[in-house]
mmCIF file of C-alpha atoms in Angstrom:
data_model
loop_
_atom_site.group_PDB
_atom_site.id
_atom_site.type_symbol
_atom_site.label_atom_id
_atom_site.label_comp_id
_atom_site.label_asym_id
_atom_site.label_seq_id
_atom_site.Cartn_x
_atom_site.Cartn_y
_atom_site.Cartn_z
ATOM 1 C CA MET Y 1 17.760 18.224 3.178
ATOM 2 C CA ALA Y 2 17.079 19.106 6.807
ATOM 3 C CA LEU Y 3 14.914 21.887 8.133
ATOM 4 C CA ASP Y 4 16.004 23.417 11.428
ATOM 5 C CA GLY Y 5 13.174 22.970 13.896
ATOM 6 C CA GLY Y 6 11.286 20.768 11.432
ATOM 7 C CA PHE Y 7 8.284 21.506 9.240
ATOM 8 C CA ARG Y 8 4.719 20.923 10.433
ATOM 9 C CA LEU Y 9 1.451 20.824 8.516
ATOM 10 C CA ARG Y 10 -1.631 21.024 10.762
ATOM 11 C CA GLY Y 11 0.646 20.057 13.645
ATOM 12 C CA ILE Y 12 1.986 16.916 11.961
ATOM 13 C CA PRO Y 13 5.765 16.721 11.397
ATOM 14 C CA GLN Y 14 6.495 16.426 7.665
ATOM 15 C CA THR Y 15 9.361 14.923 5.733
ATOM 16 C CA SER Y 16 9.972 14.839 2.035
ATOM 17 C CA GLU Y 17 9.057 11.379 0.760
ATOM 18 C CA LEU Y 18 10.644 12.345 -2.560
ATOM 19 C CA LEU Y 19 14.120 12.083 -1.087
ATOM 20 C CA THR Y 20 15.298 8.730 -2.377
ATOM 21 C CA THR Y 21 18.229 7.121 -4.114
ATOM 22 C CA GLY Y 22 15.807 5.151 -6.262
ATOM 23 C CA ASN Y 23 13.087 5.803 -8.797
ATOM 24 C CA VAL Y 24 9.630 7.247 -8.193
ATOM 25 C CA TYR Y 25 6.555 5.730 -9.862
ATOM 26 C CA PHE Y 26 2.896 6.770 -9.897
ATOM 27 C CA VAL Y 27 -0.208 4.546 -10.051
ATOM 28 C CA SER Y 28 -3.794 5.541 -10.851
ATOM 29 C CA SER Y 29 -6.744 3.394 -11.863
ATOM 30 C CA VAL Y 30 -8.444 6.639 -12.932
ATOM 31 C CA THR Y 31 -5.893 7.962 -15.463
ATOM 32 C CA GLY Y 32 -3.284 5.202 -15.605
ATOM 33 C CA SER Y 33 -2.358 2.827 -18.403
ATOM 34 C CA SER Y 34 -0.061 -0.174 -18.693
ATOM 35 C CA GLY Y 35 1.548 1.613 -21.646
ATOM 36 C CA ASN Y 36 2.605 4.603 -19.537
ATOM 37 C CA SER Y 37 6.066 4.952 -18.008
ATOM 38 C CA GLY Y 38 4.659 5.600 -14.533
ATOM 39 C CA GLU Y 39 7.451 8.112 -13.979
ATOM 40 C CA SER Y 40 5.180 11.164 -13.698
ATOM 41 C CA ILE Y 41 1.761 12.064 -12.351
ATOM 42 C CA ALA Y 42 0.738 12.817 -15.955
ATOM 43 C CA ALA Y 43 1.601 9.264 -17.102
ATOM 44 C CA PRO Y 44 0.771 6.877 -14.233
ATOM 45 C CA LEU Y 45 0.613 3.118 -14.443
ATOM 46 C CA ALA Y 46 -2.789 1.456 -13.970
ATOM 47 C CA THR Y 47 -1.943 -1.142 -11.288
ATOM 48 C CA LEU Y 48 0.335 -1.663 -8.330
ATOM 49 C CA ASP Y 49 1.691 -4.843 -9.898
ATOM 50 C CA GLN Y 50 2.824 -2.871 -12.970
ATOM 51 C CA ALA Y 51 4.669 -0.406 -10.722
ATOM 52 C CA THR Y 52 6.203 -3.162 -8.591
ATOM 53 C CA ASN Y 53 7.559 -4.851 -11.713
ATOM 54 C CA LYS Y 54 9.442 -1.639 -12.608
ATOM 55 C CA CYS Y 55 11.139 -1.360 -9.204
ATOM 56 C CA THR Y 56 14.704 -2.440 -8.430
ATOM 57 C CA ALA Y 57 15.536 -4.262 -5.202
ATOM 58 C CA ASN Y 58 17.188 -2.243 -2.435
ATOM 59 C CA GLN Y 59 17.290 0.922 -4.536
ATOM 60 C CA HIS Y 60 14.667 2.558 -2.262
ATOM 61 C CA ASP Y 61 12.089 3.130 -4.991
ATOM 62 C CA ILE Y 62 8.833 4.873 -4.081
ATOM 63 C CA VAL Y 63 5.434 4.079 -5.594
ATOM 64 C CA TYR Y 64 2.851 6.834 -5.101
ATOM 65 C CA ILE Y 65 -0.740 5.636 -5.306
ATOM 66 C CA LEU Y 66 -2.783 8.595 -6.527
ATOM 67 C CA PRO Y 67 -6.117 9.746 -5.040
ATOM 68 C CA ASN Y 68 -9.222 7.710 -5.897
ATOM 69 C CA HIS Y 69 -7.163 4.726 -7.055
ATOM 70 C CA ALA Y 70 -9.297 1.589 -6.739
ATOM 71 C CA GLU Y 71 -7.918 -1.860 -7.352
ATOM 72 C CA THR Y 72 -9.394 -5.324 -6.845
ATOM 73 C CA ILE Y 73 -7.330 -8.017 -5.168
ATOM 74 C CA SER Y 74 -8.987 -11.125 -6.606
ATOM 75 C CA SER Y 75 -6.351 -13.756 -5.782
ATOM 76 C CA ALA Y 76 -3.096 -14.331 -3.905
ATOM 77 C CA THR Y 77 -1.185 -13.113 -6.959
ATOM 78 C CA SER Y 78 -3.122 -9.981 -7.998
ATOM 79 C CA TRP Y 79 -0.398 -7.868 -6.399
ATOM 80 C CA VAL Y 80 2.774 -9.364 -4.958
ATOM 81 C CA PRO Y 81 5.080 -6.783 -3.314
ATOM 82 C CA ASP Y 82 8.219 -8.890 -3.731
ATOM 83 C CA ILE Y 83 10.858 -6.217 -4.397
ATOM 84 C CA ALA Y 84 12.950 -5.296 -1.339
ATOM 85 C CA GLY Y 85 13.140 -1.709 -0.151
ATOM 86 C CA VAL Y 86 10.047 -0.277 -1.872
ATOM 87 C CA GLN Y 87 7.701 2.244 -0.251
ATOM 88 C CA TYR Y 88 4.040 2.278 -1.358
ATOM 89 C CA ILE Y 89 2.516 5.612 -0.358
ATOM 90 C CA GLY Y 90 -1.154 6.440 -0.824
ATOM 91 C CA ILE Y 91 -2.115 10.035 -1.549
ATOM 92 C CA GLY Y 92 -5.518 11.307 -0.459
ATOM 93 C CA VAL Y 93 -7.689 11.478 2.641
ATOM 94 C CA GLY Y 94 -11.088 10.049 3.514
ATOM 95 C CA THR Y 95 -12.907 8.673 0.488
ATOM 96 C CA ASP Y 96 -10.139 9.974 -1.813
ATOM 97 C CA ALA Y 97 -7.515 7.651 -0.291
ATOM 98 C CA PRO Y 98 -6.495 4.673 -2.451
ATOM 99 C CA GLU Y 99 -8.564 1.529 -1.859
ATOM 100 C CA LEU Y 100 -7.671 -2.101 -2.453
ATOM 101 C CA THR Y 101 -10.744 -4.345 -2.313
ATOM 102 C CA PHE Y 102 -10.426 -8.081 -1.630
ATOM 103 C CA SER Y 103 -13.003 -9.938 -3.741
ATOM 104 C CA ALA Y 104 -12.385 -13.619 -2.891
ATOM 105 C CA THR Y 105 -11.882 -15.477 0.384
ATOM 106 C CA ALA Y 106 -8.409 -16.593 -0.768
ATOM 107 C CA SER Y 107 -7.361 -13.177 -2.063
ATOM 108 C CA ARG Y 108 -4.451 -11.652 -0.174
ATOM 109 C CA ILE Y 109 -1.391 -9.457 -0.537
ATOM 110 C CA PRO Y 110 1.727 -11.558 0.178
ATOM 111 C CA VAL Y 111 4.636 -9.288 1.160
ATOM 112 C CA SER Y 112 7.703 -11.502 0.826
ATOM 113 C CA ALA Y 113 10.431 -8.877 0.402
ATOM 114 C CA ALA Y 114 12.291 -7.126 3.210
ATOM 115 C CA ASN Y 115 12.094 -3.403 3.956
ATOM 116 C CA VAL Y 116 8.687 -2.859 2.327
ATOM 117 C CA THR Y 117 6.517 0.028 3.551
ATOM 118 C CA PHE Y 118 2.776 0.679 3.148
ATOM 119 C CA LYS Y 119 1.465 4.149 4.021
ATOM 120 C CA ASN Y 120 -2.063 5.550 3.801
ATOM 121 C CA ILE Y 121 -3.682 2.658 1.935
ATOM 122 C CA HIS Y 122 -7.246 1.477 2.641
ATOM 123 C CA PHE Y 123 -7.799 -2.289 2.526
ATOM 124 C CA VAL Y 124 -11.476 -3.191 2.025
ATOM 125 C CA ALA Y 125 -13.251 -6.506 2.605
ATOM 126 C CA GLY Y 126 -15.438 -6.982 -0.461
ATOM 127 C CA ILE Y 127 -16.642 -10.463 0.518
ATOM 128 C CA SER Y 128 -17.208 -12.421 3.713
ATOM 129 C CA ALA Y 129 -14.485 -14.458 5.437
ATOM 130 C CA ILE Y 130 -11.313 -13.290 3.703
ATOM 131 C CA VAL Y 131 -8.742 -15.671 5.159
ATOM 132 C CA GLU Y 132 -5.761 -13.292 5.176
ATOM 133 C CA GLY Y 133 -5.675 -9.673 4.023
ATOM 134 C CA VAL Y 134 -1.982 -8.790 4.126
ATOM 135 C CA SER Y 135 0.467 -11.616 4.816
ATOM 136 C CA VAL Y 136 4.041 -10.578 5.618
ATOM 137 C CA THR Y 137 7.100 -12.828 5.587
ATOM 138 C CA GLY Y 138 9.675 -10.141 4.752
ATOM 139 C CA ASP Y 139 11.621 -8.558 7.617
ATOM 140 C CA TYR Y 140 11.488 -4.851 8.514
ATOM 141 C CA PHE Y 141 7.981 -4.366 7.130
ATOM 142 C CA THR Y 142 6.288 -1.053 8.004
ATOM 143 C CA MET Y 143 2.575 -0.284 7.841
ATOM 144 C CA GLU Y 144 1.635 3.255 8.760
ATOM 145 C CA ASN Y 145 -1.617 5.243 8.621
ATOM 146 C CA CYS Y 146 -3.472 2.459 6.787
ATOM 147 C CA LYS Y 147 -7.053 1.337 7.300
ATOM 148 C CA PHE Y 148 -8.769 -2.058 7.143
ATOM 149 C CA LYS Y 149 -12.523 -1.725 6.633
ATOM 150 C CA PHE Y 150 -15.623 -3.353 5.134
ATOM 151 C CA SER Y 151 -17.816 -2.413 2.180
ATOM 152 C CA THR Y 152 -20.876 -3.743 4.089
ATOM 153 C CA THR Y 153 -21.399 -5.182 7.566
ATOM 154 C CA ALA Y 154 -21.716 -8.702 6.104
ATOM 155 C CA TYR Y 155 -18.123 -8.657 4.808
ATOM 156 C CA ASP Y 156 -15.100 -9.320 6.969
ATOM 157 C CA PHE Y 157 -11.528 -10.510 7.308
ATOM 158 C CA ILE Y 158 -10.677 -13.613 9.332
ATOM 159 C CA SER Y 159 -7.183 -12.139 9.597
ATOM 160 C CA MET Y 160 -6.565 -8.559 8.482
ATOM 161 C CA LEU Y 161 -2.791 -8.613 8.923
ATOM 162 C CA ASP Y 162 -0.553 -11.651 9.470
ATOM 163 C CA LEU Y 163 3.092 -10.965 10.293
ATOM 164 C CA ASP Y 164 3.852 -14.673 9.838
ATOM 165 C CA THR Y 165 7.673 -15.040 9.978
ATOM 166 C CA ALA Y 166 8.459 -11.325 9.653
ATOM 167 C CA HIS Y 167 10.930 -9.855 12.129
ATOM 168 C CA HIS Y 168 11.244 -6.220 13.232
ATOM 169 C CA ALA Y 169 7.879 -5.127 11.788
ATOM 170 C CA VAL Y 170 6.502 -1.681 12.617
ATOM 171 C CA ILE Y 171 2.715 -1.263 12.694
ATOM 172 C CA ARG Y 172 1.968 2.359 13.525
ATOM 173 C CA ASN Y 173 -1.170 4.534 13.607
ATOM 174 C CA ASN Y 174 -3.419 2.183 11.629
ATOM 175 C CA HIS Y 175 -7.169 1.716 11.927
ATOM 176 C CA PHE Y 176 -8.673 -1.761 12.080
ATOM 177 C CA ILE Y 177 -12.442 -1.413 11.836
ATOM 178 C CA ALA Y 178 -14.381 -4.501 12.922
ATOM 179 C CA GLU Y 179 -18.073 -5.325 12.561
ATOM 180 C CA ASN Y 180 -20.425 -4.618 15.445
#
C-alpha cells in the first residue's frame, strides 16, 4: 500500500511495519506467557527467545516488543536471534521503550542470521565491563533508533556493538551513551 506524498507523524515519515509476507508476534514481560500464541497483543509471549523460536527463516516475520518489556540477558544464549529475515521492533518511547539488561560480563546477544533488524530497543549495562553487547556475524544487519545506556555510572560495555564478520550492516540513528 502506497500513500501519495507519504504520511508523516510529527514530521517523521511513516510506513506500515505490518506489511509483511510473514507472521507477526508480540512479546511482553508484563502480560506475556510462554503458553500464549504470541499472535496478538492480547496473548503475547513472555520472552524474545520464545518469539524467535516461532519465526520461520526468510519469511519476513516481525516481532513487536511491547511497551515496558524488560528482559535480562544473563548469558550468551539468553536470546539468540538466529532466524534470517526477522525484524524486532520495540514499541514505546522514553522509559516505556523495551529494555534488555545485560547482567554478566559474558552476556551478549549473538546475531548470527542474515537480514535481521533491531528497531527502538534499549540495551542496558547492568554490570561493569560487559565484553560485548550485541555481536553480529550475519550479513545485512540493521540497527535503527536503538539506545545503549547504563543503569548506573559504574556499569559499562567494553564493546557495545561488534559487527565482527557482518557485511552490508546499516547502523542508523542510534544513541550510544558513555560514562563521563
